[in-house]
Coordinates of C-alpha atoms in Angstrom, one line a residue:
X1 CA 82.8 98.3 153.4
X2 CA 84.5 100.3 150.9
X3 CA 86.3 103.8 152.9
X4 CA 86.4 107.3 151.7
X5 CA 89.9 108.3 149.9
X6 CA 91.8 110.8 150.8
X7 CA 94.2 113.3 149.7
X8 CA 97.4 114.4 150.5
X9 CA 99.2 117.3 150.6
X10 CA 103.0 117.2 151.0
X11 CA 104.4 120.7 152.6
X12 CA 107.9 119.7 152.9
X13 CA 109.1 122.1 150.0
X14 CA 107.7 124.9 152.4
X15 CA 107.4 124.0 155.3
X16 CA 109.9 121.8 155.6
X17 CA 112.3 123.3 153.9
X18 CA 111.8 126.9 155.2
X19 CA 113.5 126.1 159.0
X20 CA 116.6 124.3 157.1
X21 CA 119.8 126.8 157.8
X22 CA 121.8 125.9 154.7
X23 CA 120.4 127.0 151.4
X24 CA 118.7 124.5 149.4
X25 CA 119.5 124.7 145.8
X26 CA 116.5 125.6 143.2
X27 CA 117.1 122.6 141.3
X28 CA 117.1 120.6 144.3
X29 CA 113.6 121.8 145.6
X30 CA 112.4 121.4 141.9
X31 CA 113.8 117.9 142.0
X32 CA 112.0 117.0 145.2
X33 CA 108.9 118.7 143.6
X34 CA 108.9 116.5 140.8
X35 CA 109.7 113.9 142.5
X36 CA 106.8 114.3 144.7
X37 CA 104.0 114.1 141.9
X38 CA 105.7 110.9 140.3
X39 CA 105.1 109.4 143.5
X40 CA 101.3 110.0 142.7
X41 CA 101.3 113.5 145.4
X42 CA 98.4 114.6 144.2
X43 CA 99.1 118.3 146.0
X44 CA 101.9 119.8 147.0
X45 CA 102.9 123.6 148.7
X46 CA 105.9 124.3 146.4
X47 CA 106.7 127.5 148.4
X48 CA 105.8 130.5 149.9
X49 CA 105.4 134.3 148.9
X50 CA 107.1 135.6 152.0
X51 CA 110.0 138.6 152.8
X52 CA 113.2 136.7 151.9
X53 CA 114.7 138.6 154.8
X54 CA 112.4 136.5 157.9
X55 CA 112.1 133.3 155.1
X56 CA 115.4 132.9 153.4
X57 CA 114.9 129.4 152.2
X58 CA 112.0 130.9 149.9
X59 CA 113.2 133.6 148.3
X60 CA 113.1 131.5 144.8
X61 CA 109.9 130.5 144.8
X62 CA 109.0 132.1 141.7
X63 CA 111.8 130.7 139.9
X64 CA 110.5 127.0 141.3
X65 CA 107.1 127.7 140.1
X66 CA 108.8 128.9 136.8
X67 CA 110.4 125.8 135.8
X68 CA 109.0 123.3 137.7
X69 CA 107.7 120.3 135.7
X70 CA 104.5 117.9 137.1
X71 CA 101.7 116.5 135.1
X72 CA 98.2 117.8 134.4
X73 CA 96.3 117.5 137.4
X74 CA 99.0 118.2 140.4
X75 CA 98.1 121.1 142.5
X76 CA 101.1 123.2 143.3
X77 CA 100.4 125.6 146.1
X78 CA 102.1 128.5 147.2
X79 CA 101.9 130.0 151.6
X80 CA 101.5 133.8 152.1
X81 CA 100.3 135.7 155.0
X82 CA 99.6 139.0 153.2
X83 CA 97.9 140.7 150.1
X84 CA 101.3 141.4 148.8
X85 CA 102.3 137.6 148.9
X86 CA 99.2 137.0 147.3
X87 CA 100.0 139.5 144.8
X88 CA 103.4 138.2 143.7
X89 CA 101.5 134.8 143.6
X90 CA 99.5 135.6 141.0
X91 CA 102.1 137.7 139.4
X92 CA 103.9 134.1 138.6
X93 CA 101.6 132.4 138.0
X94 CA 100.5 130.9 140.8
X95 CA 96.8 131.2 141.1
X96 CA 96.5 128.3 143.8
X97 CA 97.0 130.0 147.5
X98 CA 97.3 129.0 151.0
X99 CA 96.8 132.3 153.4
X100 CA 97.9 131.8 157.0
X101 CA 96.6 133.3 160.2
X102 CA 96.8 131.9 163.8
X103 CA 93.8 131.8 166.2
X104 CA 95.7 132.7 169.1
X105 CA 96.9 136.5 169.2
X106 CA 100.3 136.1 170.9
X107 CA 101.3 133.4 168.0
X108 CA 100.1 135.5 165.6
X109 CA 102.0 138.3 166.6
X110 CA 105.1 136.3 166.7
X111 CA 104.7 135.2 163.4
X112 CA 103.0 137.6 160.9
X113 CA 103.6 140.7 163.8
X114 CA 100.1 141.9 163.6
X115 CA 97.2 141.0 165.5
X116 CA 94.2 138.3 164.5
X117 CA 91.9 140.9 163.6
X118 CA 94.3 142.5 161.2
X119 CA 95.2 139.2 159.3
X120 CA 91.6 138.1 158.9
X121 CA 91.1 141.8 157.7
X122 CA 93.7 141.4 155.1
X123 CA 92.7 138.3 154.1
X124 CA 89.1 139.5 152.7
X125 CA 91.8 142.1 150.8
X126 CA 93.5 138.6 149.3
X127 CA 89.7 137.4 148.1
X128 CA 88.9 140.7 146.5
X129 CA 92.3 140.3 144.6
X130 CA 91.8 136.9 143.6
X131 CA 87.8 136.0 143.6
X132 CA 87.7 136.7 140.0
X133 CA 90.9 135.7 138.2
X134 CA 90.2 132.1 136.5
X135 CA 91.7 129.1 138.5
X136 CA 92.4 131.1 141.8
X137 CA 91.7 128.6 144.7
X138 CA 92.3 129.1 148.5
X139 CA 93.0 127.6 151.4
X140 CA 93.3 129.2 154.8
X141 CA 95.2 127.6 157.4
X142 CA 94.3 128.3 161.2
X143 CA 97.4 128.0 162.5
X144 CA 97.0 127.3 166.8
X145 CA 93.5 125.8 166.4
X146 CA 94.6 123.3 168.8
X147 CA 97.3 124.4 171.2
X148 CA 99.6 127.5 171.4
X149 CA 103.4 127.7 172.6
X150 CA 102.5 130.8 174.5
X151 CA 98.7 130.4 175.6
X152 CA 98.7 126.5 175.7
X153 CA 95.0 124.7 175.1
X154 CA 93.0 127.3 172.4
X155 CA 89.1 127.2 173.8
X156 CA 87.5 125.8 170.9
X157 CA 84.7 128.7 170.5
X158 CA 87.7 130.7 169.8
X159 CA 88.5 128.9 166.5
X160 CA 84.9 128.9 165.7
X161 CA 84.3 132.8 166.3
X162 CA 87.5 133.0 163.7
X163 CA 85.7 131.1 161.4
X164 CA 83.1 132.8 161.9
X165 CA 84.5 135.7 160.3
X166 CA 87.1 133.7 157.8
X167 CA 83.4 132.0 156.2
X168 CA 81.5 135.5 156.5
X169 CA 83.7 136.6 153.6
X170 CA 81.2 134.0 151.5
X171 CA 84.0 132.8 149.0
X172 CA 84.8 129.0 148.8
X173 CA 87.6 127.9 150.6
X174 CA 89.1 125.2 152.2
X175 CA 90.1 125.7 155.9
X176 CA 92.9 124.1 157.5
X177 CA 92.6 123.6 160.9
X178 CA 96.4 123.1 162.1
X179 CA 98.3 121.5 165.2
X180 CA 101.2 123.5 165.1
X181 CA 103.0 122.3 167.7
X182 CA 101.5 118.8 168.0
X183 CA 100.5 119.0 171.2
X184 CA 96.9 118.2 170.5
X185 CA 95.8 115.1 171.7
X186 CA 93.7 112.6 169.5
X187 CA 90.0 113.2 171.2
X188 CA 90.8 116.9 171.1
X189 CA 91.5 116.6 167.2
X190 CA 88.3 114.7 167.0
X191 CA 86.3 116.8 168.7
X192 CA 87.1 120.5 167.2
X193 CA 87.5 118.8 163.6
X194 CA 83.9 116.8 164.2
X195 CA 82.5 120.3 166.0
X196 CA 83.5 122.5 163.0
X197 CA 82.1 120.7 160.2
X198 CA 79.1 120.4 162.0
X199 CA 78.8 124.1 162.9
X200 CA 79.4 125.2 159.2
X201 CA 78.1 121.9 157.6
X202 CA 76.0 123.7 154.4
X203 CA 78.4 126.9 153.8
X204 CA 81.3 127.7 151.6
X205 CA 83.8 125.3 153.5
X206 CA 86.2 122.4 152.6
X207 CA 88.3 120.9 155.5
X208 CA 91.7 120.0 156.3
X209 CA 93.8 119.2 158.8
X210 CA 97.7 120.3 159.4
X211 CA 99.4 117.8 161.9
X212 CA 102.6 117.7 163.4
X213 CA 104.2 114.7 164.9
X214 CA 106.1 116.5 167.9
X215 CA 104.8 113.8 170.6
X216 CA 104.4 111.2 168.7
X217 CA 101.1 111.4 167.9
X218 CA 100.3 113.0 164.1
X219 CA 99.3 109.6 162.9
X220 CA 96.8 109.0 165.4
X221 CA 95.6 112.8 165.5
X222 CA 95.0 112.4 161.5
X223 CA 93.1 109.2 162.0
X224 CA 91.0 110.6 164.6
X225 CA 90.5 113.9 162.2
X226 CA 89.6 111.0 159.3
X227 CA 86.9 109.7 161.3
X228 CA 85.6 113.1 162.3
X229 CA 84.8 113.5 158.5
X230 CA 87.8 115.4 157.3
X231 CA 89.6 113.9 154.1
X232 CA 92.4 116.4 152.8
X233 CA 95.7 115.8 155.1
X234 CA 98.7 118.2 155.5
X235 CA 101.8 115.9 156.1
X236 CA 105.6 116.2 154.9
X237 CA 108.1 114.2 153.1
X238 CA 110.2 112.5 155.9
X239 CA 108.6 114.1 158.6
X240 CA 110.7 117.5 157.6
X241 CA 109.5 120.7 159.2
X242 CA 108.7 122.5 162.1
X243 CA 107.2 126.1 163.0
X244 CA 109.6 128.7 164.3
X245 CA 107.6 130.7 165.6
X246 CA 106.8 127.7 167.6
X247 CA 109.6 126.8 170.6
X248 CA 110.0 123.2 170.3
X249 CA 107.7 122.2 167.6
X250 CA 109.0 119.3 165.6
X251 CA 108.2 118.2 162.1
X252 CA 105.0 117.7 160.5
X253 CA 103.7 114.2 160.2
X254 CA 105.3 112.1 157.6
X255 CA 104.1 111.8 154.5
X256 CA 105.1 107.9 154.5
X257 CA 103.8 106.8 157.9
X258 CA 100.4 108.3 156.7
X259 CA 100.8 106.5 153.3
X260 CA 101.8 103.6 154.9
X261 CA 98.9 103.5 157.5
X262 CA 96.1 104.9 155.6
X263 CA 96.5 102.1 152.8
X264 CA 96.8 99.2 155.1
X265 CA 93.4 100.6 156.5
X266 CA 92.2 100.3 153.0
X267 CA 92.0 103.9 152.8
X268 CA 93.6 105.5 149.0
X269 CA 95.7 107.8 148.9
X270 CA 97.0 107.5 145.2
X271 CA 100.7 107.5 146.5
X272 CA 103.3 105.1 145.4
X273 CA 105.5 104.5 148.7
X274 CA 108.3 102.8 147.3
X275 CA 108.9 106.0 144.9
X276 CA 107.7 108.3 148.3
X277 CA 110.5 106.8 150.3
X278 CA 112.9 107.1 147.5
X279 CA 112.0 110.7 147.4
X280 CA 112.2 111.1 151.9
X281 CA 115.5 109.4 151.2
X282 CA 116.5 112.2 149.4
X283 CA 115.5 115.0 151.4
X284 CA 117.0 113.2 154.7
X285 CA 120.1 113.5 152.9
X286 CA 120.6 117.5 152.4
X287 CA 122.6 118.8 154.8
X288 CA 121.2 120.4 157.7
X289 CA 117.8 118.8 158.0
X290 CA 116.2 117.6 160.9
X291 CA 113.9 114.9 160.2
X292 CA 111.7 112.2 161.6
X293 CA 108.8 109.7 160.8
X294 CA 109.4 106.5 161.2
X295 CA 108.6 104.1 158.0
X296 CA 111.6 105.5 156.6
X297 CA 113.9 104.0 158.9
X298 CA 112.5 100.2 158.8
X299 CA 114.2 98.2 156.3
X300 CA 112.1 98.6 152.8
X301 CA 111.9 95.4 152.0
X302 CA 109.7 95.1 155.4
X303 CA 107.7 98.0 154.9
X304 CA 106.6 97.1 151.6
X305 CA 105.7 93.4 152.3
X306 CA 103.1 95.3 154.7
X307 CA 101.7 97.3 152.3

């Protein structure tokens, strides 16, 4: 029996590279970029429309959108919490956007400063800006629709009273529901992803889901989420990333233990590994990164025999 593709979207150029201390070259982020799509990445968040003064590590993500080259048909996304983000967005071009707001109020606080209510107020501000400029698309991501740092297990009628209000807004978008401290266990994942869809099965909606591998379980989470019905995954070139505004959350899951799994499940995901790993190869490499996954470290010649 033939099983539903999926796509990928790599977030290492944000949110991977946004907890690395030492500066990352433009060309080097534009280099990774590239060499994302000619692995067959299919989506990739290119950066983020943040203050360069909390974000550092994106303060050129205008430039990157600027001169970054990937072929017709790659989907280059850009984060922002705010109307203004959204504003520079489109004032480089970027008309693809992926707003941010956590479910829980003390993570939300800790990192956008405001409370839920505000950010979900703004965000209705970002569809009025954007609704009718030609190519905008949106994603929000529910950041802590799993598990907090500071409130631990998020009730799940929570998340759905904050979708609630996210959907009531009545413009298409696709919602990420996010582990962001990968504490979420794999029949929790199941059950909120499998719950949501159900609840707003028939409205304006697309799903995602935003994993990170923290206890060693984003693989299995994102299976269990695949089963559950969702078919757009958030993962990150050799496992690079990490919230922080989230004590002792690791990277997100990597992009080449989800390739490598997914396919051998017969499941597409239009990625080329062997170029994918050359690519995690590279980013393992710049200094100051703190990596993981675990395909990456088998010998290649094994790891492709297997796929």
């Amino acid at each position: 029996m033939s099983k539903d593709p999926v796509i990928l979207c790599d977030v290492a150029p944000r949110d991977g590279f946004q907890v690395v201390p030492t500066w990352i070259p433009t060309e080097t982020k534009i280099r990774v970029i590239e060499g994302l799509a000619a692995a067959g990445m299919k989506r990739i968040e290119a950066g983020a429309f943040v203050s360069p003064k909390h974000v550092l590590q994106m303060a050129d993500t205008a430039e990157v959108h600027e001169k970054v080259n990937v072929p017709a048909g790659v989907e280059l996304t850009a984060l922002t919490p705010n109307l203004r983000g959204a504003e520079n967005a489109f004032a480089a071009g970027c008309m693809d956007i992926g707003y941010v707001f956590s479910v829980s109020e003390s993570h939300n606080k800790s990192n956008v400063r405001r409370p839920v209510a505000a950010s979900i107020e703004e965000l209705g501000k970002v569809i009025e800006a954007g609704r009718d400029r030609p190519g905008f698309k949106l994603r929000v991501n529910a950041a802590t629709s799993f598990d907090c740092p500071f409130e631990g297990r998020i009730d799940e009628d929570a998340v759905y009273a904050a979708l609630d209000q996210v959907l009531g807004f009545g413009f298409e978008v696709e919602i990420g529901l996010c582990d962001t401290t990968g504490r979420a266990l794999p029949d929790h994942v199941a059950g909120l992803c499998e719950g949501a869809i159900k609840r707003f099965s028939g409205g304006v909606a697309k799903w995602a889901y935003h994993g990170h591998d923290t206890f060693g379980l984003g693989v299995a989470n994102a299976l269990y989420a695949y089963d559950a019905g969702v078919r757009v995954f958030d993962a990150s070139v050799a496992g690079l990333g990490g919230c922080p505004f989230a004590p002792g959350a690791t990277g997100n899951t990597a992009s080449e233990d989800l390739v490598f799994t997914f396919e051998n499940m017969g499941i597409d995901t239009g990625v080329d590994l062997a170029k994918l790993l050359d690519v995690a190869e590279e980013v393992a490499a710049l200094p100051d990164t703190d990596t993981g996954g675990h395909i990456r470290i088998v010998p290649r010649k094994r790891v492709l025999d297997a796929a």
